Tab-separated table of C-alpha atoms and ligand atoms in Angstrom:
chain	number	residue	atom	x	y	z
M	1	UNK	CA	-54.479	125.571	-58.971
M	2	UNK	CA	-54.708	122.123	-60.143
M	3	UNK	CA	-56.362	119.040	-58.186
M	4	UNK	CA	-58.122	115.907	-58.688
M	5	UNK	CA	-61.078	115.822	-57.334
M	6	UNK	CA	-63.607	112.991	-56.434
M	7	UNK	CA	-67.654	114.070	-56.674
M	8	UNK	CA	-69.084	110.634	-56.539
M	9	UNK	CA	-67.916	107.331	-55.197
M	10	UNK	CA	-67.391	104.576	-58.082
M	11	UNK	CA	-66.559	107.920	-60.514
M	12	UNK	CA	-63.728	108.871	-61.872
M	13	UNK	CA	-61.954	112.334	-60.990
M	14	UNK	CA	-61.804	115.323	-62.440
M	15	UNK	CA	-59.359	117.766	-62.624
M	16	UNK	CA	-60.502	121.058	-61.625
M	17	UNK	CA	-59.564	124.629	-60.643
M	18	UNK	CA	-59.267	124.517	-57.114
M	19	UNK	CA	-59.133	127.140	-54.229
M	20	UNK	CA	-56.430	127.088	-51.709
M	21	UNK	CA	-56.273	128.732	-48.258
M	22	UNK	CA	-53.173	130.460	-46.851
M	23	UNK	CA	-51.671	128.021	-43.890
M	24	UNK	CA	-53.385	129.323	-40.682
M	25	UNK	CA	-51.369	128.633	-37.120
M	26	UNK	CA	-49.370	125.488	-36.702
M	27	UNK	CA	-49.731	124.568	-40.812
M	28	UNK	CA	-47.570	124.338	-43.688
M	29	UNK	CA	-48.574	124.691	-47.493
M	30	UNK	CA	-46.376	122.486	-49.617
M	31	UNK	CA	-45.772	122.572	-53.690
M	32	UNK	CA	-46.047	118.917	-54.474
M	33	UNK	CA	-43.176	117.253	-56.866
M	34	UNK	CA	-44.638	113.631	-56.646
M	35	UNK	CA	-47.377	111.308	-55.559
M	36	UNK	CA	-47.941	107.686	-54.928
M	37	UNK	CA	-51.352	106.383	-56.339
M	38	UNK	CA	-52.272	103.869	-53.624
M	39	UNK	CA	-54.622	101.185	-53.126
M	40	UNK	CA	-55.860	103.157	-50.082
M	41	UNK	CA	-57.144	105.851	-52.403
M	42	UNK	CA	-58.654	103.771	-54.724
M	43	UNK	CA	-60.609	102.377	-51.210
M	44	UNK	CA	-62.796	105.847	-50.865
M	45	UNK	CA	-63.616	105.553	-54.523
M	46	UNK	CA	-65.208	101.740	-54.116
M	47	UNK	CA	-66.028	102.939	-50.340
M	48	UNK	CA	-64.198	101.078	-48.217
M	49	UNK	CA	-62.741	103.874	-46.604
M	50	UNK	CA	-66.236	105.972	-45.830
M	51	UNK	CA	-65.286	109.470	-46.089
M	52	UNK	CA	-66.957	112.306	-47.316
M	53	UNK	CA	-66.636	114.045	-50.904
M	54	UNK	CA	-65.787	116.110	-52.725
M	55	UNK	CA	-62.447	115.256	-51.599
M	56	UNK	CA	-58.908	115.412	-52.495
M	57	UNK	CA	-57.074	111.909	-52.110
M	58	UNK	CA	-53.560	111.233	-52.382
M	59	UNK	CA	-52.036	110.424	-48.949
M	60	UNK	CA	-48.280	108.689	-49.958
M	61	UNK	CA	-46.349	112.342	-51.587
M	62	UNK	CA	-43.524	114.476	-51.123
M	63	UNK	CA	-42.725	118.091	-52.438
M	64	UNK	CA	-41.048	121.430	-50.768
M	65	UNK	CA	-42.983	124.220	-48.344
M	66	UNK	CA	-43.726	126.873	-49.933
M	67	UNK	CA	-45.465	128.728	-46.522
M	68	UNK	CA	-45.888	128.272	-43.517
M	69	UNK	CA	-48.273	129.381	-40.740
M	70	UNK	CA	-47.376	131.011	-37.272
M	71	UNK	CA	-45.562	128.984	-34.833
M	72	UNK	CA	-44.238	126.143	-37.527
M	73	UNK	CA	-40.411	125.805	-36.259
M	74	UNK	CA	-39.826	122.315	-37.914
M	75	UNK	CA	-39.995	122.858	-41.382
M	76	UNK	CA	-39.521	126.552	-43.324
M	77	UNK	CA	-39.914	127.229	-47.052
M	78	UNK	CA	-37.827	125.738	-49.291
M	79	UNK	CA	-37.418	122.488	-47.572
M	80	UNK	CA	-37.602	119.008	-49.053
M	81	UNK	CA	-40.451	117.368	-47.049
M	82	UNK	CA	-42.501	113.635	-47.235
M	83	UNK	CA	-46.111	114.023	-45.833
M	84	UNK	CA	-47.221	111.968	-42.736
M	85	UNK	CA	-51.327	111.018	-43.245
M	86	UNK	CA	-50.707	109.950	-39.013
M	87	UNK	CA	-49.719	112.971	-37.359
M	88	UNK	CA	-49.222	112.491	-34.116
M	89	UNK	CA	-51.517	114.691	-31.699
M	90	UNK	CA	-48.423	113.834	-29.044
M	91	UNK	CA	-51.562	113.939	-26.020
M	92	UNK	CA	-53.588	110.730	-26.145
M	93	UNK	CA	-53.205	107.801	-24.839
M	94	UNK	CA	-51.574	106.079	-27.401
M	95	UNK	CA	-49.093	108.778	-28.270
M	96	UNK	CA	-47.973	109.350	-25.073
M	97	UNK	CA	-47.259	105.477	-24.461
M	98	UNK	CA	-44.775	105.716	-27.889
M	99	UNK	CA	-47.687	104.278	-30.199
M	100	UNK	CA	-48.213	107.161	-32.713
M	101	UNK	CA	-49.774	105.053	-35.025
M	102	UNK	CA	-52.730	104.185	-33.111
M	103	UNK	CA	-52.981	108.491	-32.542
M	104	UNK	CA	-56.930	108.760	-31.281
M	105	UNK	CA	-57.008	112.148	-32.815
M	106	UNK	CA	-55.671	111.291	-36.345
M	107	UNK	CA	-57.990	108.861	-36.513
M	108	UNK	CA	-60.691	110.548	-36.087
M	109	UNK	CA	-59.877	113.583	-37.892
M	110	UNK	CA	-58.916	111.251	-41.189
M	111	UNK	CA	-62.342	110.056	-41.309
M	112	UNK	CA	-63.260	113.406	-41.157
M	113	UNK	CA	-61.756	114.681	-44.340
M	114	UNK	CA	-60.447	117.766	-42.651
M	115	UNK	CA	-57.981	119.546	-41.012
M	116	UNK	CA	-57.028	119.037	-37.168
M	117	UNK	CA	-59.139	122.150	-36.269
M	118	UNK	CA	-62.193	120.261	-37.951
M	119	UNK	CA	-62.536	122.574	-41.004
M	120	UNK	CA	-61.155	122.371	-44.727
M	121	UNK	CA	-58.768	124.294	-46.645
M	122	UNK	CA	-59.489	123.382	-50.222
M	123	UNK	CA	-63.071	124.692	-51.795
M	124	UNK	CA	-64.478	124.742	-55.600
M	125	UNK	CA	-66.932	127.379	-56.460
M	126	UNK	CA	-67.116	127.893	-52.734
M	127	UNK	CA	-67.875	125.043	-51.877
M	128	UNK	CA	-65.404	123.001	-49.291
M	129	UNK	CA	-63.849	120.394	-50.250
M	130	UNK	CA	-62.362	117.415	-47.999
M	131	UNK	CA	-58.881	116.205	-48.400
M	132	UNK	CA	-57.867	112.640	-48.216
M	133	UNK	CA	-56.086	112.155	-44.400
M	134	UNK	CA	-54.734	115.190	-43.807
M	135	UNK	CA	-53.046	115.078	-46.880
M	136	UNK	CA	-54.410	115.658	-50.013
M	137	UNK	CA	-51.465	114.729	-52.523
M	138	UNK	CA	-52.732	114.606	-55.773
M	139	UNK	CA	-52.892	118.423	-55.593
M	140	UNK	CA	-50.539	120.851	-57.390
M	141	UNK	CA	-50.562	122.504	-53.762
M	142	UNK	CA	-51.652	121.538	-50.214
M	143	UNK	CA	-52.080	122.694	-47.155
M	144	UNK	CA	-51.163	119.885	-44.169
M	145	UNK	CA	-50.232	120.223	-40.147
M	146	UNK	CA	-46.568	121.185	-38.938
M	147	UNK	CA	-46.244	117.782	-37.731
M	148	UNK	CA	-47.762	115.978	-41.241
M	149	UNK	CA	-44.587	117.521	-43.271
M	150	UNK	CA	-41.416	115.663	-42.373
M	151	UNK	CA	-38.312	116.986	-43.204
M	152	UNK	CA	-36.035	114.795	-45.384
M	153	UNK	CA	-32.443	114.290	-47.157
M	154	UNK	CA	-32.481	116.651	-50.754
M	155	UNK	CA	-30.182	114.245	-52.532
M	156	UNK	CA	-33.373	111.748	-53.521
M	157	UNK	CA	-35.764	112.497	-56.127
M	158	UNK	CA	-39.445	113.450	-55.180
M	159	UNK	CA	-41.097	110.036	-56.859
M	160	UNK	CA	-39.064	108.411	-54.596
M	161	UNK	CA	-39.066	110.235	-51.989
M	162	UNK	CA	-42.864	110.210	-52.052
M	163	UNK	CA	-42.971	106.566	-51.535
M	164	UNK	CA	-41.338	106.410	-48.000
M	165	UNK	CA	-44.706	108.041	-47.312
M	166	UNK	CA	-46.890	105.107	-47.229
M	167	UNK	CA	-45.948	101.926	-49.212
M	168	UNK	CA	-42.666	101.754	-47.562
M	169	UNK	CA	-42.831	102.486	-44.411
M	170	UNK	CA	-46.025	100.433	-43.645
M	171	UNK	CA	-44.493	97.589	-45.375
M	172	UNK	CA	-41.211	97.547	-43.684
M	173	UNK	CA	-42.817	98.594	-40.760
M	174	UNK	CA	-44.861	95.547	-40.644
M	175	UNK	CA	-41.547	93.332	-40.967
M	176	UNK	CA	-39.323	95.161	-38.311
M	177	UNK	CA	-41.691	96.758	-35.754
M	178	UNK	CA	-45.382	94.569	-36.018
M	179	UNK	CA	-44.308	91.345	-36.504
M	180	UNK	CA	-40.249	91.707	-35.652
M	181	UNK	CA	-38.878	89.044	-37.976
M	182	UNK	CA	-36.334	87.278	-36.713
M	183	UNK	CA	-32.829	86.387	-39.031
M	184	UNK	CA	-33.701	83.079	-40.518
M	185	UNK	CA	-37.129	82.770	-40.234
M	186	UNK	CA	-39.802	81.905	-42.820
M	187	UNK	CA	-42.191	84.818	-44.209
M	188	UNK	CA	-45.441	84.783	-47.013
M	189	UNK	CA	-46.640	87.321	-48.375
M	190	UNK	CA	-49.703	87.509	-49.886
M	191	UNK	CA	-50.247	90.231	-52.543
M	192	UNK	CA	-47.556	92.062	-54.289
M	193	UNK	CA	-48.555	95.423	-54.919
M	194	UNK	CA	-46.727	98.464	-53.886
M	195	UNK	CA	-46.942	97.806	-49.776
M	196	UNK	CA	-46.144	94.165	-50.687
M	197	UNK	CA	-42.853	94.770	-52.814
M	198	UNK	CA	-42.027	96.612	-49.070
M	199	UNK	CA	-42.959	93.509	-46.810
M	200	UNK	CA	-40.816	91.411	-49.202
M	201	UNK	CA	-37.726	93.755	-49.085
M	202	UNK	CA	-38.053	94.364	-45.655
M	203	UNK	CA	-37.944	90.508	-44.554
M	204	UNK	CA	-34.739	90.433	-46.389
M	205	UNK	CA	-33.470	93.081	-45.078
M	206	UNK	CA	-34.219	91.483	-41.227
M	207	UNK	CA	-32.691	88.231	-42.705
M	208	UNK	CA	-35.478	86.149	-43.366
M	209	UNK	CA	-33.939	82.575	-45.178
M	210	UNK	CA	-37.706	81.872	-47.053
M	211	UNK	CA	-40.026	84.375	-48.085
M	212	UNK	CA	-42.455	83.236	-50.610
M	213	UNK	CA	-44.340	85.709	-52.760
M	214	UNK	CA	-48.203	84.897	-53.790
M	215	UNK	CA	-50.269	87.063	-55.784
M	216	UNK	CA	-51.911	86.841	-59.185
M	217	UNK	CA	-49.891	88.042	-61.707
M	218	UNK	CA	-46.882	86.075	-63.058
M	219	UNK	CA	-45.005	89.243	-64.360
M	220	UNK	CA	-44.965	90.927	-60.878
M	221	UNK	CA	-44.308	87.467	-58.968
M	222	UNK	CA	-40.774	87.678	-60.934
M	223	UNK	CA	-39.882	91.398	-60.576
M	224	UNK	CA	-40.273	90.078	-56.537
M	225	UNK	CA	-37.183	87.777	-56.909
M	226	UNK	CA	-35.268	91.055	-56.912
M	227	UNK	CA	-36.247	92.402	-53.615
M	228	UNK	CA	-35.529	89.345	-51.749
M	229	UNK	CA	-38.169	86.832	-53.145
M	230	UNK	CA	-36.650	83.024	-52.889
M	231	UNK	CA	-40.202	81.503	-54.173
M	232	UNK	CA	-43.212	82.508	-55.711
M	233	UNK	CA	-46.885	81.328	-55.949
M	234	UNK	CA	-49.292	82.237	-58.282
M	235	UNK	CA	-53.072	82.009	-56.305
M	236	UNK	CA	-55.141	81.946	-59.581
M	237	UNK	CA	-52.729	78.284	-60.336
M	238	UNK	CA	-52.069	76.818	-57.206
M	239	UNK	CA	-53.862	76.893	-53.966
M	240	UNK	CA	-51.651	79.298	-51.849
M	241	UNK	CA	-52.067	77.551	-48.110
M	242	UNK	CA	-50.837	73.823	-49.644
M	243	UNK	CA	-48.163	75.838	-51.730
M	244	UNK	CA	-46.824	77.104	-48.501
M	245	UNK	CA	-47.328	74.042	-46.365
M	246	UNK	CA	-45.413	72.128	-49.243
M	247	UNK	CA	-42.331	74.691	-49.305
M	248	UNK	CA	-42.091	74.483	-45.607
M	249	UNK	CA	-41.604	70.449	-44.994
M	250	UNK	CA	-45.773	70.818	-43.593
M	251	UNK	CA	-45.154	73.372	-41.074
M	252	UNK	CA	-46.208	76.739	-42.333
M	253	UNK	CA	-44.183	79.497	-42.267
M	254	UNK	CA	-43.376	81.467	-38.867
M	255	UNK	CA	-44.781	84.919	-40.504
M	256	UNK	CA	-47.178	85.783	-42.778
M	257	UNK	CA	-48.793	88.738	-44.271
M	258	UNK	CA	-51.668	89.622	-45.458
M	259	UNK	CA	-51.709	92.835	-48.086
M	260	UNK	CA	-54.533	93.111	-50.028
M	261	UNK	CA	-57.597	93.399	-47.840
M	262	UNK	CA	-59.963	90.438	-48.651
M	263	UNK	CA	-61.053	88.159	-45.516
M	264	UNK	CA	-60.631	85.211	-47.608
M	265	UNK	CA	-56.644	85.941	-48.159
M	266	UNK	CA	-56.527	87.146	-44.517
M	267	UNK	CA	-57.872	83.348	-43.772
M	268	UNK	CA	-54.914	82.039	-45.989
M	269	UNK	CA	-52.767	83.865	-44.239
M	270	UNK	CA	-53.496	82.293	-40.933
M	271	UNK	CA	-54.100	78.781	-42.530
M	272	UNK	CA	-50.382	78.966	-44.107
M	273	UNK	CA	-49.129	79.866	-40.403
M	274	UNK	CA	-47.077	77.457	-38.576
M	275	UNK	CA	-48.224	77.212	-34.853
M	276	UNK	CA	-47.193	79.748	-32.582
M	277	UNK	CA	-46.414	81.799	-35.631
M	278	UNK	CA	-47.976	85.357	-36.508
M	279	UNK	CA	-50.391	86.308	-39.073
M	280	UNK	CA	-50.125	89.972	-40.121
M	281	UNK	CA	-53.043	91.855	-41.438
M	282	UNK	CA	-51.907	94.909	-43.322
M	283	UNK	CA	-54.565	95.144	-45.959
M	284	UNK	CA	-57.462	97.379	-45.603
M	285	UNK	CA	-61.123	95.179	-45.395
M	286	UNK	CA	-64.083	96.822	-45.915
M	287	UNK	CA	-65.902	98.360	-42.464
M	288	UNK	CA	-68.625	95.088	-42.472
M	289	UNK	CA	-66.468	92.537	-43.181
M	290	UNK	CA	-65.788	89.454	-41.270
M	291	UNK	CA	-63.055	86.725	-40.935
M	292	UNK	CA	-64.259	83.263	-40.412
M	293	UNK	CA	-61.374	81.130	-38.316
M	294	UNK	CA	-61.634	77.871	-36.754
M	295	UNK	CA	-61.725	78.675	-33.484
M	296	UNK	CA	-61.137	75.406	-32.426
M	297	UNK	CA	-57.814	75.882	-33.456
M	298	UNK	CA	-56.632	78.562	-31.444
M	299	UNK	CA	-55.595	77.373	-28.271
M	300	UNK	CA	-54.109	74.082	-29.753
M	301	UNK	CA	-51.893	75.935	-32.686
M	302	UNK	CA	-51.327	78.981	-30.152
M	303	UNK	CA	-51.300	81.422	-33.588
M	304	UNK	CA	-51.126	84.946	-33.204
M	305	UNK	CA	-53.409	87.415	-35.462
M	306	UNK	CA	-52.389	91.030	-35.321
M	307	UNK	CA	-52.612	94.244	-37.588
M	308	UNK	CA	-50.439	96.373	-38.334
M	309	UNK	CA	-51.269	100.157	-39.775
M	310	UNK	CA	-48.391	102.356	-40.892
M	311	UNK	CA	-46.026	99.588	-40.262
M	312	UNK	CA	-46.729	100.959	-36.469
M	313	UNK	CA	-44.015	103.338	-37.537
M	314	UNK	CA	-43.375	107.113	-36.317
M	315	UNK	CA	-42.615	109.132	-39.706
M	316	UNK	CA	-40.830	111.923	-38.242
M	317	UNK	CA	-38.010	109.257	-37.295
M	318	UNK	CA	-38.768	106.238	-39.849
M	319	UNK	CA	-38.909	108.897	-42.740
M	320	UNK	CA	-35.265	110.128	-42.703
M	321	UNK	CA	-33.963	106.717	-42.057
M	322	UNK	CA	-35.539	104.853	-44.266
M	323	UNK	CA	-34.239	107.382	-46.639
M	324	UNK	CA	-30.565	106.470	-45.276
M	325	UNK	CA	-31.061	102.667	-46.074
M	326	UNK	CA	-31.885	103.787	-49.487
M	327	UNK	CA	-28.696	106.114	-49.766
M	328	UNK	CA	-26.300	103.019	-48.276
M	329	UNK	CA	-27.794	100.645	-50.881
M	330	UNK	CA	-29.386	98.513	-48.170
M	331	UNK	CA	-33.315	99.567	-49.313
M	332	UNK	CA	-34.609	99.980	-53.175
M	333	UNK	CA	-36.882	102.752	-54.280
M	334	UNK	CA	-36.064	103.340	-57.509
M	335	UNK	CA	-37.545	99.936	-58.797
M	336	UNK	CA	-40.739	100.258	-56.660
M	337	UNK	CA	-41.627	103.021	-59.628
M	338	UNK	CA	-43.086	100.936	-62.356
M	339	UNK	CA	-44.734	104.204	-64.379
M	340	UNK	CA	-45.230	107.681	-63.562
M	341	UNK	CA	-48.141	109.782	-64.691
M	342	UNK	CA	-48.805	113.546	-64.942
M	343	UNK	CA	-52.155	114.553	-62.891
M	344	UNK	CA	-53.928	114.999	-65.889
M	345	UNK	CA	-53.396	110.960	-66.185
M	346	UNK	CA	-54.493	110.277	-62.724
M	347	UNK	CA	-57.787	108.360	-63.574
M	348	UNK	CA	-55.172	105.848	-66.030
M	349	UNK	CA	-53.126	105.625	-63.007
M	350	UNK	CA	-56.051	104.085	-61.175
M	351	UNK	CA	-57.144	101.995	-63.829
M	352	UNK	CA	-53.865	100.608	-63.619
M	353	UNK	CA	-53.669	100.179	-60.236
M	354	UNK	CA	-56.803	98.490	-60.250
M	355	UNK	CA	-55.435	95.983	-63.120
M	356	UNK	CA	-52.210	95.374	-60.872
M	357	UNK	CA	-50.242	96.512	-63.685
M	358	UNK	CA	-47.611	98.805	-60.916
M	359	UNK	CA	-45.562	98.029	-58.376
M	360	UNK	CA	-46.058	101.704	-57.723
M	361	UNK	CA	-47.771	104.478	-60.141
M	362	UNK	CA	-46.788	107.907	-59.581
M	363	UNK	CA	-48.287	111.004	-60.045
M	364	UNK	CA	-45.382	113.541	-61.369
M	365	UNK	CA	-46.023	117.463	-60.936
M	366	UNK	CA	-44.403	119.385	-63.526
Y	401	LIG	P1	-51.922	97.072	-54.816
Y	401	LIG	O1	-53.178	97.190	-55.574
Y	401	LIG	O2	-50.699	97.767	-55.306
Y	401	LIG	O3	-51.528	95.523	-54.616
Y	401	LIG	C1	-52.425	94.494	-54.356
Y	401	LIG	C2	-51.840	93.218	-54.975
Y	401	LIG	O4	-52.660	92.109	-54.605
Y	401	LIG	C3	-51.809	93.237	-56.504
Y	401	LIG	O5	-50.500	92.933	-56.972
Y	401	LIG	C4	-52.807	92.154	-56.914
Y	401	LIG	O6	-52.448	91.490	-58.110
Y	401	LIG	C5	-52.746	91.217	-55.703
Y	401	LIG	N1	-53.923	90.352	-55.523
Y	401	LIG	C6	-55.233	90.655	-55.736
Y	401	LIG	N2	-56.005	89.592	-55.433
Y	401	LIG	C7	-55.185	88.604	-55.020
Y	401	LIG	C8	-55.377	87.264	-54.560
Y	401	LIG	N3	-56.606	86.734	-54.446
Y	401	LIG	N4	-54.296	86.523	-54.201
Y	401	LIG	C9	-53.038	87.040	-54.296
Y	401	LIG	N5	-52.801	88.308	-54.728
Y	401	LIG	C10	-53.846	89.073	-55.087
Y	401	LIG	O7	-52.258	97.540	-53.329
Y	401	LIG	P2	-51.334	98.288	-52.249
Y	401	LIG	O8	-50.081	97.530	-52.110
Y	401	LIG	O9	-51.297	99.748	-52.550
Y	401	LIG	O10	-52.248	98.118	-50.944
Y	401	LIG	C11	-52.541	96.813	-50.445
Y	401	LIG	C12	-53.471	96.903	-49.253
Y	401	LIG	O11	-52.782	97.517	-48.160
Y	401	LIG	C13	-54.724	97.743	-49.491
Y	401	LIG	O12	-55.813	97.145	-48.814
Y	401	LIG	C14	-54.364	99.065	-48.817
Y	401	LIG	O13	-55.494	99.805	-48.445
Y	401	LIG	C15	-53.611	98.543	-47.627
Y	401	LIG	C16	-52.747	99.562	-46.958
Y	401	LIG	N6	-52.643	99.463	-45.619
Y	401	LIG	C17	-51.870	100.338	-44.934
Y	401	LIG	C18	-51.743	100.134	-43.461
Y	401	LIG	O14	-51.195	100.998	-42.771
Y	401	LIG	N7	-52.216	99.011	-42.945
Y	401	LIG	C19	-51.177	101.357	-45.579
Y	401	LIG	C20	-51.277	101.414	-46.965
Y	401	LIG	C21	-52.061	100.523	-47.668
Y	402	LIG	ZN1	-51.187	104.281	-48.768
């Protein structure tokens, strides 16, 4: 069985022959169809996500079960399923106070590289081999908990399917359940890339009458005019914060996000602010780094700084109905796909993440 594996951080994978374990109690091996390549992966190859290798990465993918292990009653073979990298362990704090994102035990577990009982699945030569939070996409087959295989609609393709599994749903999520945007208010985004596409779409969707779309790359600043984009910035041109203050009479805007993961665009993001607004933080920083603020600032522009991971969503429920918007037209995911790639292409795929050439690259599984 086919997977991508990665030996060495800064490397590039290799596709090798991997072993597979049967689905022990309360698992669920799935045939994969289609996987997102996302910038989160490409963060354990340039280390910002510390985890150990080998490992399989590939965390945003969708495909059918093909087994499953005693005691699954959620899911049985031959059913259409997105995987979940934050199952919920439905017994800590956070998920029993409705905040499955923040799960205590998927946390630690996804740093662990493992499965929930703390040992792997996947081995070469054997030797284990770590999969990429609880996951493990860009595998021909994988082996993930009951509650990290969602059940979803069979009427949508797999490569788009597969994006409801990360991109989307933390990028909408971000809009409707972090930040709560609020019909005609005034949104930035900084950095369109595959999450970003999903913060822009999803401030139209809640009825935002601005949102203004920064990043780099001219070509990808204009395909975001057709997910709800009203201006655009490009940051290597025009400094981002005055482009903002100038588009909003000298205000800021009452929302923006952050989606790349560099402090310095995080400190845009709360410069372009308007006071009392909210500054969102979806992109991933590396585990040392710091944001510099005024703090001078904060009691006199009242600003509030948040996160947001997994657009604070709960898959089992966001899943199917972010799948619905699709169906009634309201949500695009056909677009999102810029190129898709077979597995034996997945080190391209990075490259081209890397060069911001996607809105989304996806891995394909013939
Ligand atoms: P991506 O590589 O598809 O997009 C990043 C975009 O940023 C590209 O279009 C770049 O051109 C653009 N960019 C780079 N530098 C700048 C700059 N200085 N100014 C403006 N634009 C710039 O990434 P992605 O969308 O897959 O992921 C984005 C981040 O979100 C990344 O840090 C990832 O780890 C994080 C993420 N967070 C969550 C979460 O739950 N919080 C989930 C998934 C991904
Ligand atoms: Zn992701």
């Amino acid at each position: 069985m086919k997977a991508a594996v990665l030996h060495q951080y800064g490397q590039e994978l290799k596709i090798e022959n991997v072993d597979l374990e049967e689905p022990r109690k309360g698992e669920v091996r799935v045939k994969m169809k289609a996987a997102g390549v996302c910038h989160s992966d490409q963060h354990v190859i340039d280390l910002t996500l510390p985890l150990p290798v080998p490992i399989i990465l590939g965390h945003e993918g969708a495909g059918v079960v093909d087994a499953v292990g005693e005691g699954v009653t959620s899911v049985k073979v031959g059913d259409h399923v997105a995987l979940n990298w934050v199952p919920s362990c439905t017994k800590c704090y956070y998920c029993r106070t409705g905040r499955p994102d923040m799960c205590d035990e998927a946390a630690k577990i996804s740093a662990m590289g493992t499965m929930l009982d703390g040992t792997t699945r996947f081995s070469l030569n054997g030797r284990k081999v770590y999969q990429f939070p609880l996951t493990g996409t860009f595998s021909e087959y994988t082996v993930v908990p009951e509650s990290s295989a969602i059940p979803i609609r069979e009427d949508v393709p797999f490569e788009y399917a597969a994006l409801v599994g990360c991109c989307v749903i933390t990028g909408v999520g971000a809009v409707t359940n972090t930040a709560k945007v609020e019909p005609g208010s005034t949104v930035a985004v900084i950095g369109s890339g595959g999450v970003g596409f999903n913060v822009i779409q999803g401030a139209s969707l809640a009825g935002a009458k601005q949102i203004i779309a920064i990043d780099i790359l001219d070509d990808k600043l204009e395909k975001t005019k057709t997910f709800g984009a009203t201006h655009t910035v490009n940051a290597k041109e025009k400094d981002p914060v005055r482009e903002v203050q100038k588009l909003t009479d000298g205000l800021g805007v009452d929302y923006a996000f952050e989606v790349i993961g560099r402090p310095e665009t995080m400190e845009q993001a709360y410069m372009m602010t308007r006071k009392t607004g909210q500054t969102i933080v979806v992109g991933v920083a590396k585990p040392n780094d710091k944001l510099s603020i005024n703090a001078f600032s904060l009691p006199f522009q009242s600003k509030t700084i948040t996160g947001s991971w997994l657009g604070q969503g709960n898959p089992a429920v966001d899943y199917p109905k972010l799948l619905d918007l699709n169906a009634t037209g309201k949500l695009q995911l056909e677009p999102l796909v810029s190129k898709v790639y077979s597995l034996d292409q997945i080190n391209v795929a990075f490259e081209d993440l890397k060069s911001g050439k996607n809105i989304r690259g996806v891995i394909r599984f013939e």
